[in-house]
PDB file of C-alpha atoms in Angstrom:
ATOM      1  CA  UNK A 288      11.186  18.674  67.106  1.00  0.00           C
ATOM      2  CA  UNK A 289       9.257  20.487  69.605  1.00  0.00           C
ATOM      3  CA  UNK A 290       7.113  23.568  67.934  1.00  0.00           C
ATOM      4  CA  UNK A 291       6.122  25.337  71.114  1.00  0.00           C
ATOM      5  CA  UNK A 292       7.622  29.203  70.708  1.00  0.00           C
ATOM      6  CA  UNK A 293       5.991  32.004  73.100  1.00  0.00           C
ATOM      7  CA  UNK A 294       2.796  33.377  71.587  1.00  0.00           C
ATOM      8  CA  UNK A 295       4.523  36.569  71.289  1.00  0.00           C
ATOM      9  CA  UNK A 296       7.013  35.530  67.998  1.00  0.00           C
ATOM     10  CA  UNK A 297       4.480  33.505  66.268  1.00  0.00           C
ATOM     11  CA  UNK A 298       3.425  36.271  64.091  1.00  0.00           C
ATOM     12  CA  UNK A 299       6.735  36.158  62.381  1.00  0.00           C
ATOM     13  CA  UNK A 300       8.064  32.242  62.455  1.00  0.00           C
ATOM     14  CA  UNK A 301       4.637  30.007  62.649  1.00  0.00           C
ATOM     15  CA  UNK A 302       4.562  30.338  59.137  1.00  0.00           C
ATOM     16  CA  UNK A 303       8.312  29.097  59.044  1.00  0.00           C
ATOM     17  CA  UNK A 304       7.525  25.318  60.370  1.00  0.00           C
ATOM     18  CA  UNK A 305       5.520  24.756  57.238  1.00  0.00           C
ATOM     19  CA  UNK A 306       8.281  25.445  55.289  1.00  0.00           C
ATOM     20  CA  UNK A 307       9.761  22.974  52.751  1.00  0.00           C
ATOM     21  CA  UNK A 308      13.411  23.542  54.495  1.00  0.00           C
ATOM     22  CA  UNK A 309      11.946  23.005  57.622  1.00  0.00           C
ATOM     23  CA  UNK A 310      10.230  20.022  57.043  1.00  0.00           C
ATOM     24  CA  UNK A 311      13.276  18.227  55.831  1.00  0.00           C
ATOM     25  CA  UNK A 312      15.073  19.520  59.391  1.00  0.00           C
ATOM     26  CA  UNK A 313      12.868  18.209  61.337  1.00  0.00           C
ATOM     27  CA  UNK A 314      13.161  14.734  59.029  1.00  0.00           C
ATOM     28  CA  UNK A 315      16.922  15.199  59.801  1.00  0.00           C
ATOM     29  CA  UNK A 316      16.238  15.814  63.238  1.00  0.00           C
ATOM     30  CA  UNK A 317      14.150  12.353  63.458  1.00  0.00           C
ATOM     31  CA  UNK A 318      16.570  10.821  61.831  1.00  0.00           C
ATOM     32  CA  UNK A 319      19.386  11.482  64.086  1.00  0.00           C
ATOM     33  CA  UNK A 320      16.659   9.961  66.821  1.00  0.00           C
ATOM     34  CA  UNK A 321      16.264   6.979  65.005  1.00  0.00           C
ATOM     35  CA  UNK A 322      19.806   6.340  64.883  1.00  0.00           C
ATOM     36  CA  UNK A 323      19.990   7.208  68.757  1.00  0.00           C
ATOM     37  CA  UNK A 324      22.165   9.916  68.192  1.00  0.00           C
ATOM     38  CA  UNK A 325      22.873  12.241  71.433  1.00  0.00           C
ATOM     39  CA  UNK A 326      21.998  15.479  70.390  1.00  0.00           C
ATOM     40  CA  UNK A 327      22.283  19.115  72.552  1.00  0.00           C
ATOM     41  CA  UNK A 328      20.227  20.586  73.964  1.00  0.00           C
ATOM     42  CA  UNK A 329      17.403  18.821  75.301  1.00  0.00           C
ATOM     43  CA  UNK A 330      14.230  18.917  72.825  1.00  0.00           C
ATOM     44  CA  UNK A 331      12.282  20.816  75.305  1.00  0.00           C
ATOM     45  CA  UNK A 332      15.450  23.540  75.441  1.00  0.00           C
ATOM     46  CA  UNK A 333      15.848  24.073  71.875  1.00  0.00           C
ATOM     47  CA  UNK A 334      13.966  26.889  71.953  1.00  0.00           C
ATOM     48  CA  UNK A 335      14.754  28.413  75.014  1.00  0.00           C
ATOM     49  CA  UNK A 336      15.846  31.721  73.220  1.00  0.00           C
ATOM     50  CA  UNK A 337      12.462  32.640  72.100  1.00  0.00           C
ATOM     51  CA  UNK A 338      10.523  31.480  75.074  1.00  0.00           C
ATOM     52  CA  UNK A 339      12.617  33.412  77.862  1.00  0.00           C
ATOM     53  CA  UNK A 340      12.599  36.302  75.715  1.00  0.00           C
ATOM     54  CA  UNK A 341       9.199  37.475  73.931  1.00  0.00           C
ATOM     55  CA  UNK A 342       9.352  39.247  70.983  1.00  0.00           C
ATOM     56  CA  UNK A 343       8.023  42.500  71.980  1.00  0.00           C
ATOM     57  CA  UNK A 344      10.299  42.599  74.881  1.00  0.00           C
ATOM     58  CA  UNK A 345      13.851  42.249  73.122  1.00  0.00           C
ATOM     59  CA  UNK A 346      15.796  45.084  73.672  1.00  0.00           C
ATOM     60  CA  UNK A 347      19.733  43.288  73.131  1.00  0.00           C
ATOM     61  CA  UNK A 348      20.538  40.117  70.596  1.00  0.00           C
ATOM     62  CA  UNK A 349      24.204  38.404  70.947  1.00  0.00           C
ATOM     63  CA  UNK A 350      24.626  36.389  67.991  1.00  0.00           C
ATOM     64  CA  UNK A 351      26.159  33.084  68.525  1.00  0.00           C
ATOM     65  CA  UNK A 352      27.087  29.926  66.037  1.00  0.00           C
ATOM     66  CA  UNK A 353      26.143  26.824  67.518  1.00  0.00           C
ATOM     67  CA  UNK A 354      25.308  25.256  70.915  1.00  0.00           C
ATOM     68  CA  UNK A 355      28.110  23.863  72.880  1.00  0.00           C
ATOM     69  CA  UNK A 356      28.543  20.090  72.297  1.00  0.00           C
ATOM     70  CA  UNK A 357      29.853  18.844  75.480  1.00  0.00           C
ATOM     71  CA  UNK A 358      27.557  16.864  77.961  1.00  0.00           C
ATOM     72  CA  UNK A 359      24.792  19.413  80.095  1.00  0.00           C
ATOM     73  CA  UNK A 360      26.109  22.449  78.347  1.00  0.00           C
ATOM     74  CA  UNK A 361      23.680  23.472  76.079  1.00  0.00           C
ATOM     75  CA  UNK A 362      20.805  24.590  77.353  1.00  0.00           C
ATOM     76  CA  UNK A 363      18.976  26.760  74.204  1.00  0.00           C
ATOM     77  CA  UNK A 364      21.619  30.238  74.789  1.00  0.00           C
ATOM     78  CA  UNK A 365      23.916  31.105  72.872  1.00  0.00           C
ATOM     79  CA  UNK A 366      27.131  31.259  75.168  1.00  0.00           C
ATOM     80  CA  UNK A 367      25.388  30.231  78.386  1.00  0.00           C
ATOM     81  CA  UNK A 368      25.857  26.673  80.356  1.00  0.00           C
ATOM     82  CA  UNK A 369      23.888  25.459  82.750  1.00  0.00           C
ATOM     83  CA  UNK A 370      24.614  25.675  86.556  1.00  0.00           C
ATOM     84  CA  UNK A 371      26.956  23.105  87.880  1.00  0.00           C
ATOM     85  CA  UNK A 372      29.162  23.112  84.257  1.00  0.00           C
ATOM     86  CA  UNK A 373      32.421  23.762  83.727  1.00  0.00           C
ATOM     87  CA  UNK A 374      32.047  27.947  82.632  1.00  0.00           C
ATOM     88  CA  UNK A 375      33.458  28.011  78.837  1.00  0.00           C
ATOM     89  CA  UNK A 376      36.629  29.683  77.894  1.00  0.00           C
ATOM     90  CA  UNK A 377      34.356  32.316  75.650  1.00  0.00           C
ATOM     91  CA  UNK A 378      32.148  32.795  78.559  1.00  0.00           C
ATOM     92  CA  UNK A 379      35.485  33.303  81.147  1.00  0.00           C
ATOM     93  CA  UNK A 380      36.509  36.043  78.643  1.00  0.00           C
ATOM     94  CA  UNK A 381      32.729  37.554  78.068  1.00  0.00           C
ATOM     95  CA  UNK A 382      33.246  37.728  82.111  1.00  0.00           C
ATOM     96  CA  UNK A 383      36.820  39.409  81.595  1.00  0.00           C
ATOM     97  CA  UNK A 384      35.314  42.440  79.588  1.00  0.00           C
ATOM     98  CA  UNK A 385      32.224  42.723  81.660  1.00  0.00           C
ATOM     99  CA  UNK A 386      34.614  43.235  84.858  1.00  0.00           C
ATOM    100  CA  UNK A 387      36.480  45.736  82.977  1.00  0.00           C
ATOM    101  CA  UNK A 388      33.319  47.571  81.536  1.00  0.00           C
ATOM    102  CA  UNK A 389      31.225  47.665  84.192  1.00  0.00           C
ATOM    103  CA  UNK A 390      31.982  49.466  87.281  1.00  0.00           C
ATOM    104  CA  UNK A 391      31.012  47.325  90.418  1.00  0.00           C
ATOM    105  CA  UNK A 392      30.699  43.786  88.321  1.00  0.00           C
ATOM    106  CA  UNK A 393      31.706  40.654  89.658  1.00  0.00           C
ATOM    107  CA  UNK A 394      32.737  37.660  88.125  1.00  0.00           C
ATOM    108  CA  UNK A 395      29.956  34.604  88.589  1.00  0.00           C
ATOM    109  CA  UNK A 396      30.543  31.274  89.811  1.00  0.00           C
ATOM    110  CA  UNK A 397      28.352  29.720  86.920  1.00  0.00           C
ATOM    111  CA  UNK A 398      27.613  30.135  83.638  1.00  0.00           C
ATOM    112  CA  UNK A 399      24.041  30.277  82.894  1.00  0.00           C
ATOM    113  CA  UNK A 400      22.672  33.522  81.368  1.00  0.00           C
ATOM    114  CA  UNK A 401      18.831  32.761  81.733  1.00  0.00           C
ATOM    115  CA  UNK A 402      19.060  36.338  83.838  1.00  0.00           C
ATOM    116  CA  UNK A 403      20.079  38.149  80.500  1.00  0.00           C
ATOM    117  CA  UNK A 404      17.213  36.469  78.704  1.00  0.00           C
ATOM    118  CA  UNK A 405      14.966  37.759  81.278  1.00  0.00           C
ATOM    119  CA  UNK A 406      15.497  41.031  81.032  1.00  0.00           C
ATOM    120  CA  UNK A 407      15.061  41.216  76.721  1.00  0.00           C
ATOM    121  CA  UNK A 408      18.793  39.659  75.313  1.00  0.00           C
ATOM    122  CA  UNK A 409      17.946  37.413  73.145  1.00  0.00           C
ATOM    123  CA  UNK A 410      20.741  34.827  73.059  1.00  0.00           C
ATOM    124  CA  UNK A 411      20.457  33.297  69.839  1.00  0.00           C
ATOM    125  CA  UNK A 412      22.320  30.653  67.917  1.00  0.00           C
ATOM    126  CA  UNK A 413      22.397  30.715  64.220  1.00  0.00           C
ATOM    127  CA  UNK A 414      22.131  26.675  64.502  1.00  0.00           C
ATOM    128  CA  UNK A 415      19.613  25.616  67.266  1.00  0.00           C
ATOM    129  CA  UNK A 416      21.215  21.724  68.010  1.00  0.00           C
ATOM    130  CA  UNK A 417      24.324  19.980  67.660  1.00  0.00           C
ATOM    131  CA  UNK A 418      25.624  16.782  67.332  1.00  0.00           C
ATOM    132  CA  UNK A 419      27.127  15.270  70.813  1.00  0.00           C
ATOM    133  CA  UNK A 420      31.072  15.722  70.604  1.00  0.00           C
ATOM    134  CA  UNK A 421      30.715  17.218  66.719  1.00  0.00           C
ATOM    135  CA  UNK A 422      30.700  21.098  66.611  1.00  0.00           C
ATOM    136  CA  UNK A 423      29.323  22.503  62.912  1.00  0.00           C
ATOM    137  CA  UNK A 424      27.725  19.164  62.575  1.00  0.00           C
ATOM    138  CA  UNK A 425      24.064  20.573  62.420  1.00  0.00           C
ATOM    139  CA  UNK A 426      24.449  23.291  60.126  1.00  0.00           C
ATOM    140  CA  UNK A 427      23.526  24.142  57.004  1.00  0.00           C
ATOM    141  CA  UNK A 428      20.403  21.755  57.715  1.00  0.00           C
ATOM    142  CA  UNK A 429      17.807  24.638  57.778  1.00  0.00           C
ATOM    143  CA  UNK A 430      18.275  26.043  61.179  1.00  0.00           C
ATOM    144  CA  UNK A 431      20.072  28.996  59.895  1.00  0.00           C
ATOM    145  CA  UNK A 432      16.993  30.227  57.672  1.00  0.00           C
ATOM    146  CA  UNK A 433      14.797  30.038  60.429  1.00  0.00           C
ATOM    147  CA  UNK A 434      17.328  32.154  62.896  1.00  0.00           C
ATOM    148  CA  UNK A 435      17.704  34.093  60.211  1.00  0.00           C
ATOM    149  CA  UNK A 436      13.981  35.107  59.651  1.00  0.00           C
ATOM    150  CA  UNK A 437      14.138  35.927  63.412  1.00  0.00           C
ATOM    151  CA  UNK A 438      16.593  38.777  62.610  1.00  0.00           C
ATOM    152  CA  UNK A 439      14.894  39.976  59.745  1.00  0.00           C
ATOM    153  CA  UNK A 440      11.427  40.468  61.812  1.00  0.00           C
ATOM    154  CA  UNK A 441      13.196  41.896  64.820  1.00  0.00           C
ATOM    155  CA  UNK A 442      14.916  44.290  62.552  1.00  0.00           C
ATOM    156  CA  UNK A 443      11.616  45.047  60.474  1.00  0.00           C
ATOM    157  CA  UNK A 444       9.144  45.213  63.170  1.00  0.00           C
ATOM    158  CA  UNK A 445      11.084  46.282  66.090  1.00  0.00           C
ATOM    159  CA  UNK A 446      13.371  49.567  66.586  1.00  0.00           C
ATOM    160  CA  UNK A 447      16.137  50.699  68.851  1.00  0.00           C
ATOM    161  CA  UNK A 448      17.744  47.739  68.917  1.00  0.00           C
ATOM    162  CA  UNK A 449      21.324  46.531  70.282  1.00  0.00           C
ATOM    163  CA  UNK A 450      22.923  43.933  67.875  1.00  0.00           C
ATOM    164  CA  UNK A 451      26.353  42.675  69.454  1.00  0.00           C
ATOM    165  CA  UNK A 452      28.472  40.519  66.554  1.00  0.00           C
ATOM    166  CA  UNK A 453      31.228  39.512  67.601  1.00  0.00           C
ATOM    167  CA  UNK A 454      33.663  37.522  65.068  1.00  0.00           C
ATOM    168  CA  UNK A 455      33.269  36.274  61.452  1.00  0.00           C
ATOM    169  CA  UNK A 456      30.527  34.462  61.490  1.00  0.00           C
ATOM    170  CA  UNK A 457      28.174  36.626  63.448  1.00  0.00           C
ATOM    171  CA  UNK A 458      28.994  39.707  61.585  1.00  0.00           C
ATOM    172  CA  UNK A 459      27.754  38.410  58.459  1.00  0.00           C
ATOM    173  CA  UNK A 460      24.484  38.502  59.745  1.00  0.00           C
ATOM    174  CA  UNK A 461      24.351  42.580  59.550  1.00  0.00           C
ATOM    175  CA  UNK A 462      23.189  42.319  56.248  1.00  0.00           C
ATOM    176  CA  UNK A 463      19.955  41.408  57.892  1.00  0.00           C
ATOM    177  CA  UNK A 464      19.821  44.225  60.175  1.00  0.00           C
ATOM    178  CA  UNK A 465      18.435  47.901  58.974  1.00  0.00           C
ATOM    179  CA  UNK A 466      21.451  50.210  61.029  1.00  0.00           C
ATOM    180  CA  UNK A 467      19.220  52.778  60.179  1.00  0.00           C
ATOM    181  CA  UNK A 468      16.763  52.008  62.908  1.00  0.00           C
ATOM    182  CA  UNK A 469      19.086  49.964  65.239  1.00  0.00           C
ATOM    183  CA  UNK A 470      22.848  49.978  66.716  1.00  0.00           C
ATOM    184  CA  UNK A 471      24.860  47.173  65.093  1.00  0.00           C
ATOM    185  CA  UNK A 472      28.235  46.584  67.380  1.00  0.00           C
ATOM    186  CA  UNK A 473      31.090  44.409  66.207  1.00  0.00           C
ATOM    187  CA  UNK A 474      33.924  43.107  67.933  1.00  0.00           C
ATOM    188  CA  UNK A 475      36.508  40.301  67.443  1.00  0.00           C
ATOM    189  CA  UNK A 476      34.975  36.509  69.358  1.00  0.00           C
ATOM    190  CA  UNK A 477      35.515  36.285  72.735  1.00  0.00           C
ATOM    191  CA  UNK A 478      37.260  32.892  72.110  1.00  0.00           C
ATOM    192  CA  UNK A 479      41.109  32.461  73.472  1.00  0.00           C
ATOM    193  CA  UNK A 480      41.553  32.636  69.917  1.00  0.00           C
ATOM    194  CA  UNK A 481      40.802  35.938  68.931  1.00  0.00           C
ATOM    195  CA  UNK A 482      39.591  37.805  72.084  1.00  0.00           C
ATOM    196  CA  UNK A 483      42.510  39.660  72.367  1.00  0.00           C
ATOM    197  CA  UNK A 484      42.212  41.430  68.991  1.00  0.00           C
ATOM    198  CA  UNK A 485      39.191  43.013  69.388  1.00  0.00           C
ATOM    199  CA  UNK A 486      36.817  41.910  71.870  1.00  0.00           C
ATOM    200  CA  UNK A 487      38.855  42.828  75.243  1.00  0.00           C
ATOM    201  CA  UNK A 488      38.289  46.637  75.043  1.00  0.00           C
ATOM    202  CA  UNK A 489      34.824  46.458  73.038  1.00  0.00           C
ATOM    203  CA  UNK A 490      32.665  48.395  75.734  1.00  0.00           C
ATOM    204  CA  UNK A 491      29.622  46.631  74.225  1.00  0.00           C
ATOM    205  CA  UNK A 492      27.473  45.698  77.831  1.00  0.00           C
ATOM    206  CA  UNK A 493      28.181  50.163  78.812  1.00  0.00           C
ATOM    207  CA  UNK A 494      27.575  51.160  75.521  1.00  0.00           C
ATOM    208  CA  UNK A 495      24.047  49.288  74.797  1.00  0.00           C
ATOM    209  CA  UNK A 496      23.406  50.018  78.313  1.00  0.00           C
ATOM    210  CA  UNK A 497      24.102  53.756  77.570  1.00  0.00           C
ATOM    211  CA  UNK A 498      21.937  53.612  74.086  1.00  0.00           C
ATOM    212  CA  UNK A 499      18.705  51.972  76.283  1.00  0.00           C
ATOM    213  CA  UNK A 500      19.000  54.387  78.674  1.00  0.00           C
ATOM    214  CA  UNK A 501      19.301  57.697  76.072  1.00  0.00           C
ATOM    215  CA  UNK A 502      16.100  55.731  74.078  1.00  0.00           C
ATOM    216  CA  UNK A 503      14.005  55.943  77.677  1.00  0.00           C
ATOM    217  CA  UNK A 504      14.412  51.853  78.160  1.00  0.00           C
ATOM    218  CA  UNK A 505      15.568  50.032  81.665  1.00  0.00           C
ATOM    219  CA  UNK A 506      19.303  49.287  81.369  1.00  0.00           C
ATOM    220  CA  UNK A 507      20.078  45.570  81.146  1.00  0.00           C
ATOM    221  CA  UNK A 508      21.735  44.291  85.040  1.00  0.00           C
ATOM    222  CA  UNK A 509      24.900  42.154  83.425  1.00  0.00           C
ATOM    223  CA  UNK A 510      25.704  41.376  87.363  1.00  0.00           C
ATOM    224  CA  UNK A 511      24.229  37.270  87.530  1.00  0.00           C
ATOM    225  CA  UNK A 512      23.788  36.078  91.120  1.00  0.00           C
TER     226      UNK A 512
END
């Protein structure tokens, strides 16, 4: 497992890789090698999250669950493909509500988010890899402690933050988050599944827009070339 993260969040998750769970991830993650098991994303785009988007520059976190296991999807953001894939039903519907929430907006002919990471949205996964073909097969193997410490020090150490939850899973993470010093936003998935009770209508990309503007901070450009 690569270790590399951007200088900028070592302060809060060096300590994290000496770390009895993680140790025994990283065993399961060599183990999975030694078995020549395909696993997403790429070692060198696992953490792609952290290293497009420092620390001190996160303004916006969308919570995810776990990378996409299809082939040359995954690419270390939670809800983003690379170029040249297939765009995910989630992502078609994330599309949907920006085009209805933001005047001018246009719907992309690709799925890759890196510009959102750019500009401080931390797309994060709660588990980091997956198994090829097996979604859910990587958690519970430590990954989720580690995002999880991520929260807690953005929450602790940062302020004026936009958390976007959307579904279940993601929601349970607010316990993590102080709503006293940030905006916590909920909404139903954007999956097929569930996107129409809740999500289409949510107003989240205006409304943390509207927040970083009223706290003095540059607006986030959803538009992706």
């Amino acid at each position: 497992m690569p270790t590399s993260l951007h200088p900028s969040w070592l302060p809060a998750l060096e300590n994290e890789f000496h770390k009895p769970y993680m140790l025994g991830l990283n065993q399961f993650l060599e183990q999975e090698n030694e078995h020549q098991t395909i696993v997403f994303p790429k070692p060198s785009d696992v953490f792609n999250a952290f290293n497009l988007t420092p620390f001190n520059e996160v303004k916006v976190v969308i919570l995810g669950q776990d990378p996409y296991h299809g082939a040359n999807q995954a690419h270390g953001l939670s809800f983003s493909v690379q170029k040249g894939v297939a765009v995910p039903p989630s992502l078609k519907n994330i599309y949907k509500e920006l085009q209805a929430d933001i005047p001018g907006f246009k719907i992309p002919n690709h799925g890759d988010l890196s510009s959102w990471a750019k500009q401080g949205v931390l797309l994060l996964n709660a588990t980091l890899t997956v198994q090829a073909g097996e979604p859910g097969s990587h958690q519970k193997m430590g990954w989720e402690q580690f995002t999880d410490r991520a929260i807690r020090a953005l929450s602790e150490q940062r302020e004026g933050l936009v958390f976007m939850l959307w579904g279940r899973y993601a929601q349970a993470k607010a316990s993590l988050i102080n709503p006293t010093k940030h905006v916590v936003l909920t909404a139903a998935h954007p999956s097929p599944f569930s996107a129409y009770n809740g999500f289409f209508g949510c107003s989240h990309f205006s409304k943390a827009n509207a927040y970083l503007v009223k706290k003095g901070e540059k607006p986030i450009v959803w538009q992706i070339d």
